[in-house]
């Protein structure tokens, strides 16, 4: 009976515990709920790659020579027109990730989802905004939140491409596709990215189940560290103009020459936040084990992450 009593007592207290404000903020080296004033929250979760942005290494394309998500959209548009293209894409996205998947993620004990999206999730290639731009993102944030799962909104591909790889949504290797990255030195594309983050941040301002805004996935194609700092600073302030409260997260995923030294994928890639006036920040270090055929190494990396 004593065990039953304590179980009942815990259940009676549980609603009060669960009612704590889930809104996350950085506090020193911790992420805490209650806007940074509450308990430390350890985020453990999954990445929904292959849903709103196809990367062939994880979601193989067909065998006809499609390089990337961009190629798939252009092919569908050319063959069937925009209306049918969108209908086909909708059918895929309606079924690739469903409430069943979110239930499974919650049942496995995860509490965060990183959602990669790209500029074509929100805009057409010419920069016009899609009428259904936020439909999928809204659905995920809402349904994940019902299951007490946070969402990290990850801009995986910016207009013009932050690198030449398919992870941006469009391969930009001249020898392969005839195009090259056109983001870092193109003011129009940086301005489009500024607008994207302004709209995203305004839409999710105050939403406690959005954990953070991930400004640019793996900015490997930047011409210099200084340029990364400039663009991050611009996008940070674009967010802060409309949303002063959510965490902003940036990545160290770049290598190059700085002050006569070769550095790469290390904390030194990013400035100390106080020197830029950045607050409520989360810095990311992406750690890869490239020996894909070595299960032991891959399992070690998973345990490390």
mmCIF file of C-alpha atoms in Angstrom:
data_model
loop_
_atom_site.group_PDB
_atom_site.id
_atom_site.type_symbol
_atom_site.label_atom_id
_atom_site.label_comp_id
_atom_site.label_asym_id
_atom_site.label_seq_id
_atom_site.Cartn_x
_atom_site.Cartn_y
_atom_site.Cartn_z
ATOM 1 C CA UNK A 1 0.000 0.000 0.000
ATOM 2 C CA UNK A 2 2.885 2.362 0.701
ATOM 3 C CA UNK A 3 4.120 1.959 -2.869
ATOM 4 C CA UNK A 4 0.635 2.638 -4.219
ATOM 5 C CA UNK A 5 0.344 5.715 -2.013
ATOM 6 C CA UNK A 6 3.589 7.215 -3.263
ATOM 7 C CA UNK A 7 2.641 6.435 -6.852
ATOM 8 C CA UNK A 8 -0.677 8.199 -6.393
ATOM 9 C CA UNK A 9 1.034 11.139 -4.708
ATOM 10 C CA UNK A 10 3.501 11.467 -7.586
ATOM 11 C CA UNK A 11 0.690 11.403 -10.123
ATOM 12 C CA UNK A 12 -1.115 14.112 -8.199
ATOM 13 C CA UNK A 13 1.972 16.302 -8.330
ATOM 14 C CA UNK A 14 2.829 15.515 -11.950
ATOM 15 C CA UNK A 15 0.528 18.104 -13.566
ATOM 16 C CA UNK A 16 2.181 20.859 -11.544
ATOM 17 C CA UNK A 17 5.625 19.683 -12.592
ATOM 18 C CA UNK A 18 4.623 19.350 -16.237
ATOM 19 C CA UNK A 19 3.065 22.817 -16.169
ATOM 20 C CA UNK A 20 6.508 24.472 -15.976
ATOM 21 C CA UNK A 21 7.009 26.913 -18.845
ATOM 22 C CA UNK A 22 8.796 24.845 -21.526
ATOM 23 C CA UNK A 23 10.248 27.914 -23.257
ATOM 24 C CA UNK A 24 14.012 27.367 -23.515
ATOM 25 C CA UNK A 25 16.803 29.906 -23.098
ATOM 26 C CA UNK A 26 20.533 29.733 -22.586
ATOM 27 C CA UNK A 27 21.818 30.249 -19.058
ATOM 28 C CA UNK A 28 25.601 30.067 -18.885
ATOM 29 C CA UNK A 29 26.539 26.744 -20.456
ATOM 30 C CA UNK A 30 23.068 25.256 -19.934
ATOM 31 C CA UNK A 31 19.729 25.313 -21.686
ATOM 32 C CA UNK A 32 16.955 25.800 -19.147
ATOM 33 C CA UNK A 33 13.186 25.916 -19.375
ATOM 34 C CA UNK A 34 11.075 28.743 -17.921
ATOM 35 C CA UNK A 35 12.918 31.135 -20.273
ATOM 36 C CA UNK A 36 16.288 30.274 -18.781
ATOM 37 C CA UNK A 37 15.220 30.443 -15.133
ATOM 38 C CA UNK A 38 14.074 26.860 -14.606
ATOM 39 C CA UNK A 39 15.515 23.379 -14.837
ATOM 40 C CA UNK A 40 18.341 22.296 -17.096
ATOM 41 C CA UNK A 41 16.962 20.592 -20.215
ATOM 42 C CA UNK A 42 19.152 18.050 -22.005
ATOM 43 C CA UNK A 43 18.060 17.822 -25.618
ATOM 44 C CA UNK A 44 18.167 14.391 -27.214
ATOM 45 C CA UNK A 45 16.529 13.894 -30.532
ATOM 46 C CA UNK A 46 16.436 13.180 -34.221
ATOM 47 C CA UNK A 47 16.868 14.987 -37.516
ATOM 48 C CA UNK A 48 14.067 14.785 -40.102
ATOM 49 C CA UNK A 49 16.361 14.706 -43.115
ATOM 50 C CA UNK A 50 14.748 13.646 -46.378
ATOM 51 C CA UNK A 51 11.338 15.141 -45.644
ATOM 52 C CA UNK A 52 11.383 18.805 -46.708
ATOM 53 C CA UNK A 53 14.840 18.626 -48.267
ATOM 54 C CA UNK A 54 16.218 15.632 -50.152
ATOM 55 C CA UNK A 55 19.887 14.767 -49.757
ATOM 56 C CA UNK A 56 20.722 11.833 -52.051
ATOM 57 C CA UNK A 57 23.035 10.185 -49.529
ATOM 58 C CA UNK A 58 20.105 9.684 -47.149
ATOM 59 C CA UNK A 59 17.132 9.774 -49.519
ATOM 60 C CA UNK A 60 18.382 8.374 -52.851
ATOM 61 C CA UNK A 61 17.065 9.988 -56.018
ATOM 62 C CA UNK A 62 16.197 7.959 -59.127
ATOM 63 C CA UNK A 63 18.719 6.565 -61.591
ATOM 64 C CA UNK A 64 18.094 9.078 -64.388
ATOM 65 C CA UNK A 65 20.736 11.567 -63.329
ATOM 66 C CA UNK A 66 18.901 13.735 -60.803
ATOM 67 C CA UNK A 67 21.508 15.464 -58.662
ATOM 68 C CA UNK A 68 19.431 16.985 -55.900
ATOM 69 C CA UNK A 69 16.055 18.264 -54.701
ATOM 70 C CA UNK A 70 16.224 21.184 -57.130
ATOM 71 C CA UNK A 71 16.619 18.804 -60.078
ATOM 72 C CA UNK A 72 13.612 16.779 -58.945
ATOM 73 C CA UNK A 73 11.404 19.866 -58.724
ATOM 74 C CA UNK A 74 12.545 21.176 -62.094
ATOM 75 C CA UNK A 75 11.933 17.797 -63.733
ATOM 76 C CA UNK A 76 8.436 17.484 -62.293
ATOM 77 C CA UNK A 77 7.625 21.060 -63.261
ATOM 78 C CA UNK A 78 8.860 20.569 -66.815
ATOM 79 C CA UNK A 79 6.959 17.300 -67.314
ATOM 80 C CA UNK A 80 3.693 18.026 -65.542
ATOM 81 C CA UNK A 81 3.493 21.727 -64.685
ATOM 82 C CA UNK A 82 3.591 23.429 -61.304
ATOM 83 C CA UNK A 83 0.150 22.315 -60.090
ATOM 84 C CA UNK A 84 0.832 18.604 -60.592
ATOM 85 C CA UNK A 85 4.385 19.031 -59.305
ATOM 86 C CA UNK A 86 3.072 20.445 -56.055
ATOM 87 C CA UNK A 87 0.406 17.733 -55.795
ATOM 88 C CA UNK A 88 3.028 15.000 -56.145
ATOM 89 C CA UNK A 89 5.319 16.645 -53.587
ATOM 90 C CA UNK A 90 2.383 17.083 -51.197
ATOM 91 C CA UNK A 91 1.518 13.397 -51.472
ATOM 92 C CA UNK A 92 5.070 12.412 -50.605
ATOM 93 C CA UNK A 93 5.342 14.836 -47.668
ATOM 94 C CA UNK A 94 1.904 13.867 -46.327
ATOM 95 C CA UNK A 95 3.045 10.275 -45.961
ATOM 96 C CA UNK A 96 6.785 10.420 -45.312
ATOM 97 C CA UNK A 97 6.393 11.928 -41.826
ATOM 98 C CA UNK A 98 3.095 11.381 -39.989
ATOM 99 C CA UNK A 99 1.749 11.502 -36.461
ATOM 100 C CA UNK A 100 2.791 7.856 -36.123
ATOM 101 C CA UNK A 101 6.431 8.927 -36.522
ATOM 102 C CA UNK A 102 6.058 11.616 -33.874
ATOM 103 C CA UNK A 103 4.449 9.125 -31.493
ATOM 104 C CA UNK A 104 7.373 6.779 -32.082
ATOM 105 C CA UNK A 105 9.924 9.538 -31.471
ATOM 106 C CA UNK A 106 8.202 10.448 -28.213
ATOM 107 C CA UNK A 107 7.942 6.798 -27.137
ATOM 108 C CA UNK A 108 11.698 6.390 -27.649
ATOM 109 C CA UNK A 109 12.265 9.165 -25.104
ATOM 110 C CA UNK A 110 13.459 11.895 -27.465
ATOM 111 C CA UNK A 111 12.521 15.498 -26.749
ATOM 112 C CA UNK A 112 13.732 17.440 -29.791
ATOM 113 C CA UNK A 113 13.468 17.291 -33.577
ATOM 114 C CA UNK A 114 15.785 19.184 -35.889
ATOM 115 C CA UNK A 115 13.827 20.171 -38.984
ATOM 116 C CA UNK A 116 15.904 20.873 -42.098
ATOM 117 C CA UNK A 117 14.145 23.075 -44.629
ATOM 118 C CA UNK A 118 15.427 25.181 -47.502
ATOM 119 C CA UNK A 119 14.446 28.341 -49.292
ATOM 120 C CA UNK A 120 12.306 26.377 -51.755
ATOM 121 C CA UNK A 121 10.175 25.129 -48.858
ATOM 122 C CA UNK A 122 9.036 28.735 -48.510
ATOM 123 C CA UNK A 123 9.699 30.373 -51.856
ATOM 124 C CA UNK A 124 9.753 29.639 -55.550
ATOM 125 C CA UNK A 125 13.091 29.957 -57.314
ATOM 126 C CA UNK A 126 12.325 33.555 -58.284
ATOM 127 C CA UNK A 127 11.766 34.559 -54.656
ATOM 128 C CA UNK A 128 7.965 34.707 -54.641
ATOM 129 C CA UNK A 129 6.479 33.295 -51.445
ATOM 130 C CA UNK A 130 4.467 30.103 -51.656
ATOM 131 C CA UNK A 131 0.904 30.232 -50.378
ATOM 132 C CA UNK A 132 1.562 27.040 -48.423
ATOM 133 C CA UNK A 133 5.030 28.155 -47.305
ATOM 134 C CA UNK A 134 4.626 27.363 -43.615
ATOM 135 C CA UNK A 135 2.110 24.517 -43.808
ATOM 136 C CA UNK A 136 4.550 21.697 -43.023
ATOM 137 C CA UNK A 137 6.599 23.616 -40.476
ATOM 138 C CA UNK A 138 3.454 24.752 -38.657
ATOM 139 C CA UNK A 139 2.183 21.159 -38.566
ATOM 140 C CA UNK A 140 5.410 19.775 -37.137
ATOM 141 C CA UNK A 141 5.834 22.458 -34.472
ATOM 142 C CA UNK A 142 2.206 22.012 -33.395
ATOM 143 C CA UNK A 143 2.116 18.210 -33.391
ATOM 144 C CA UNK A 144 5.570 17.808 -31.846
ATOM 145 C CA UNK A 145 4.635 20.306 -29.146
ATOM 146 C CA UNK A 146 1.554 18.257 -28.265
ATOM 147 C CA UNK A 147 3.996 15.453 -27.470
ATOM 148 C CA UNK A 148 6.308 17.800 -25.529
ATOM 149 C CA UNK A 149 8.932 17.634 -28.244
ATOM 150 C CA UNK A 150 10.862 20.746 -29.196
ATOM 151 C CA UNK A 151 11.664 21.718 -32.798
ATOM 152 C CA UNK A 152 14.911 23.293 -34.019
ATOM 153 C CA UNK A 153 14.201 25.190 -37.233
ATOM 154 C CA UNK A 154 17.220 24.560 -39.454
ATOM 155 C CA UNK A 155 17.690 26.593 -42.650
ATOM 156 C CA UNK A 156 19.580 23.864 -44.481
ATOM 157 C CA UNK A 157 19.816 25.595 -47.851
ATOM 158 C CA UNK A 158 19.928 29.350 -48.445
ATOM 159 C CA UNK A 159 19.241 31.123 -51.752
ATOM 160 C CA UNK A 160 22.341 30.758 -53.891
ATOM 161 C CA UNK A 161 23.754 28.003 -51.716
ATOM 162 C CA UNK A 162 26.123 28.325 -48.772
ATOM 163 C CA UNK A 163 28.272 25.566 -50.320
ATOM 164 C CA UNK A 164 28.351 23.508 -53.495
ATOM 165 C CA UNK A 165 26.871 20.309 -52.029
ATOM 166 C CA UNK A 166 23.472 18.659 -52.312
ATOM 167 C CA UNK A 167 22.785 19.365 -48.631
ATOM 168 C CA UNK A 168 21.876 22.917 -49.701
ATOM 169 C CA UNK A 169 19.124 21.539 -51.937
ATOM 170 C CA UNK A 170 21.005 22.200 -55.168
ATOM 171 C CA UNK A 171 24.394 20.909 -56.289
ATOM 172 C CA UNK A 172 26.471 23.858 -57.433
ATOM 173 C CA UNK A 173 29.590 22.213 -58.821
ATOM 174 C CA UNK A 174 30.379 23.771 -62.177
ATOM 175 C CA UNK A 175 31.872 20.610 -63.642
ATOM 176 C CA UNK A 176 28.703 18.703 -62.740
ATOM 177 C CA UNK A 177 25.815 21.149 -63.062
ATOM 178 C CA UNK A 178 27.258 24.273 -64.676
ATOM 179 C CA UNK A 179 26.490 26.497 -61.672
ATOM 180 C CA UNK A 180 28.486 27.620 -58.661
ATOM 181 C CA UNK A 181 27.519 28.846 -55.171
ATOM 182 C CA UNK A 182 26.138 32.370 -55.281
ATOM 183 C CA UNK A 183 25.282 33.339 -51.733
ATOM 184 C CA UNK A 184 28.159 34.845 -49.805
ATOM 185 C CA UNK A 185 28.985 37.587 -52.303
ATOM 186 C CA UNK A 186 25.468 38.138 -53.644
ATOM 187 C CA UNK A 187 23.615 40.849 -51.752
ATOM 188 C CA UNK A 188 20.251 39.878 -53.260
ATOM 189 C CA UNK A 189 20.539 36.327 -51.920
ATOM 190 C CA UNK A 190 21.724 37.473 -48.498
ATOM 191 C CA UNK A 191 18.778 39.883 -48.429
ATOM 192 C CA UNK A 192 16.402 37.027 -49.274
ATOM 193 C CA UNK A 193 17.844 34.996 -46.410
ATOM 194 C CA UNK A 194 17.418 37.995 -44.105
ATOM 195 C CA UNK A 195 13.755 38.169 -45.168
ATOM 196 C CA UNK A 196 13.268 34.432 -44.634
ATOM 197 C CA UNK A 197 14.520 34.615 -41.054
ATOM 198 C CA UNK A 198 12.526 37.759 -40.370
ATOM 199 C CA UNK A 199 9.312 35.983 -41.423
ATOM 200 C CA UNK A 200 10.157 32.732 -39.657
ATOM 201 C CA UNK A 201 11.022 34.467 -36.392
ATOM 202 C CA UNK A 202 7.921 36.669 -36.530
ATOM 203 C CA UNK A 203 5.744 33.612 -37.100
ATOM 204 C CA UNK A 204 7.115 31.552 -34.201
ATOM 205 C CA UNK A 205 7.782 34.339 -31.750
ATOM 206 C CA UNK A 206 6.528 33.274 -28.338
ATOM 207 C CA UNK A 207 6.064 29.618 -29.320
ATOM 208 C CA UNK A 208 7.526 27.590 -26.431
ATOM 209 C CA UNK A 209 8.041 24.449 -28.514
ATOM 210 C CA UNK A 210 10.455 26.065 -30.926
ATOM 211 C CA UNK A 211 13.821 25.396 -29.315
ATOM 212 C CA UNK A 212 16.043 27.482 -31.578
ATOM 213 C CA UNK A 213 16.638 29.053 -34.971
ATOM 214 C CA UNK A 214 19.568 27.393 -36.782
ATOM 215 C CA UNK A 215 20.646 30.233 -39.089
ATOM 216 C CA UNK A 216 22.661 28.392 -41.780
ATOM 217 C CA UNK A 217 23.520 24.720 -41.946
ATOM 218 C CA UNK A 218 27.243 24.051 -42.433
ATOM 219 C CA UNK A 219 28.498 27.269 -44.079
ATOM 220 C CA UNK A 220 31.411 25.421 -45.700
ATOM 221 C CA UNK A 221 31.527 27.554 -48.838
ATOM 222 C CA UNK A 222 32.160 30.886 -47.129
ATOM 223 C CA UNK A 223 35.173 32.735 -48.573
ATOM 224 C CA UNK A 224 36.497 33.662 -45.141
ATOM 225 C CA UNK A 225 35.794 33.459 -41.440
ATOM 226 C CA UNK A 226 35.176 37.199 -41.398
ATOM 227 C CA UNK A 227 32.411 36.773 -43.966
ATOM 228 C CA UNK A 228 30.746 34.096 -41.832
ATOM 229 C CA UNK A 229 30.788 36.478 -38.886
ATOM 230 C CA UNK A 230 29.308 39.294 -40.985
ATOM 231 C CA UNK A 231 26.452 37.197 -42.340
ATOM 232 C CA UNK A 232 25.701 35.520 -39.003
ATOM 233 C CA UNK A 233 25.601 38.942 -37.361
ATOM 234 C CA UNK A 234 23.214 40.268 -39.974
ATOM 235 C CA UNK A 235 20.870 37.290 -39.654
ATOM 236 C CA UNK A 236 21.094 37.372 -35.849
ATOM 237 C CA UNK A 237 19.884 40.968 -35.835
ATOM 238 C CA UNK A 238 17.170 40.175 -38.394
ATOM 239 C CA UNK A 239 15.798 37.627 -35.925
ATOM 240 C CA UNK A 240 16.217 39.850 -32.888
ATOM 241 C CA UNK A 241 14.267 42.702 -34.466
ATOM 242 C CA UNK A 242 11.126 40.568 -34.328
ATOM 243 C CA UNK A 243 11.921 37.901 -31.726
ATOM 244 C CA UNK A 244 14.092 38.818 -28.738
ATOM 245 C CA UNK A 245 13.466 35.578 -26.851
ATOM 246 C CA UNK A 246 14.249 32.444 -28.850
ATOM 247 C CA UNK A 247 17.694 30.852 -28.884
ATOM 248 C CA UNK A 248 19.758 31.512 -32.000
ATOM 249 C CA UNK A 249 22.162 28.750 -32.972
ATOM 250 C CA UNK A 250 25.152 28.937 -35.330
ATOM 251 C CA UNK A 251 27.686 26.391 -36.556
ATOM 252 C CA UNK A 252 31.470 26.085 -36.742
ATOM 253 C CA UNK A 253 31.365 23.960 -39.909
ATOM 254 C CA UNK A 254 34.010 25.724 -42.013
ATOM 255 C CA UNK A 255 37.705 25.434 -42.659
ATOM 256 C CA UNK A 256 40.178 27.928 -44.053
ATOM 257 C CA UNK A 257 43.164 30.114 -43.388
ATOM 258 C CA UNK A 258 42.975 32.679 -40.575
ATOM 259 C CA UNK A 259 45.889 34.850 -39.415
ATOM 260 C CA UNK A 260 48.345 32.690 -41.346
ATOM 261 C CA UNK A 261 47.063 29.425 -39.880
ATOM 262 C CA UNK A 262 44.879 26.656 -41.252
ATOM 263 C CA UNK A 263 41.916 25.992 -38.984
ATOM 264 C CA UNK A 264 38.787 23.977 -39.439
ATOM 265 C CA UNK A 265 35.558 22.831 -37.799
ATOM 266 C CA UNK A 266 36.564 24.062 -34.359
ATOM 267 C CA UNK A 267 35.217 26.588 -31.854
ATOM 268 C CA UNK A 268 37.719 29.143 -33.143
ATOM 269 C CA UNK A 269 35.581 29.504 -36.265
ATOM 270 C CA UNK A 270 33.033 31.516 -34.252
ATOM 271 C CA UNK A 271 33.520 34.759 -32.314
ATOM 272 C CA UNK A 272 32.989 35.003 -28.605
ATOM 273 C CA UNK A 273 29.310 36.020 -28.455
ATOM 274 C CA UNK A 274 29.887 38.960 -26.116
ATOM 275 C CA UNK A 275 32.212 40.600 -28.666
ATOM 276 C CA UNK A 276 29.279 40.765 -31.091
ATOM 277 C CA UNK A 277 26.622 41.597 -28.541
ATOM 278 C CA UNK A 278 24.979 38.222 -29.168
ATOM 279 C CA UNK A 279 22.877 36.822 -26.344
ATOM 280 C CA UNK A 280 20.901 33.617 -25.820
ATOM 281 C CA UNK A 281 23.160 31.704 -28.215
ATOM 282 C CA UNK A 282 23.899 28.035 -28.840
ATOM 283 C CA UNK A 283 27.072 27.068 -30.727
ATOM 284 C CA UNK A 284 27.167 23.810 -32.722
ATOM 285 C CA UNK A 285 30.071 21.516 -33.551
ATOM 286 C CA UNK A 286 29.168 18.815 -36.100
ATOM 287 C CA UNK A 287 31.262 15.720 -35.492
ATOM 288 C CA UNK A 288 31.457 13.164 -38.306
ATOM 289 C CA UNK A 289 33.035 9.746 -38.449
ATOM 290 C CA UNK A 290 33.649 9.213 -42.147
ATOM 291 C CA UNK A 291 34.361 5.486 -41.978
ATOM 292 C CA UNK A 292 30.756 4.585 -42.799
ATOM 293 C CA UNK A 293 31.471 0.855 -43.031
ATOM 294 C CA UNK A 294 32.862 0.601 -39.504
ATOM 295 C CA UNK A 295 29.854 -0.098 -37.289
ATOM 296 C CA UNK A 296 31.902 0.223 -34.091
ATOM 297 C CA UNK A 297 33.021 3.745 -34.972
ATOM 298 C CA UNK A 298 29.504 4.754 -35.961
ATOM 299 C CA UNK A 299 28.031 3.463 -32.705
ATOM 300 C CA UNK A 300 30.714 5.321 -30.757
ATOM 301 C CA UNK A 301 29.806 8.520 -32.540
ATOM 302 C CA UNK A 302 26.099 8.011 -31.827
ATOM 303 C CA UNK A 303 26.828 7.503 -28.135
ATOM 304 C CA UNK A 304 29.019 10.604 -28.138
ATOM 305 C CA UNK A 305 26.321 12.746 -29.724
#
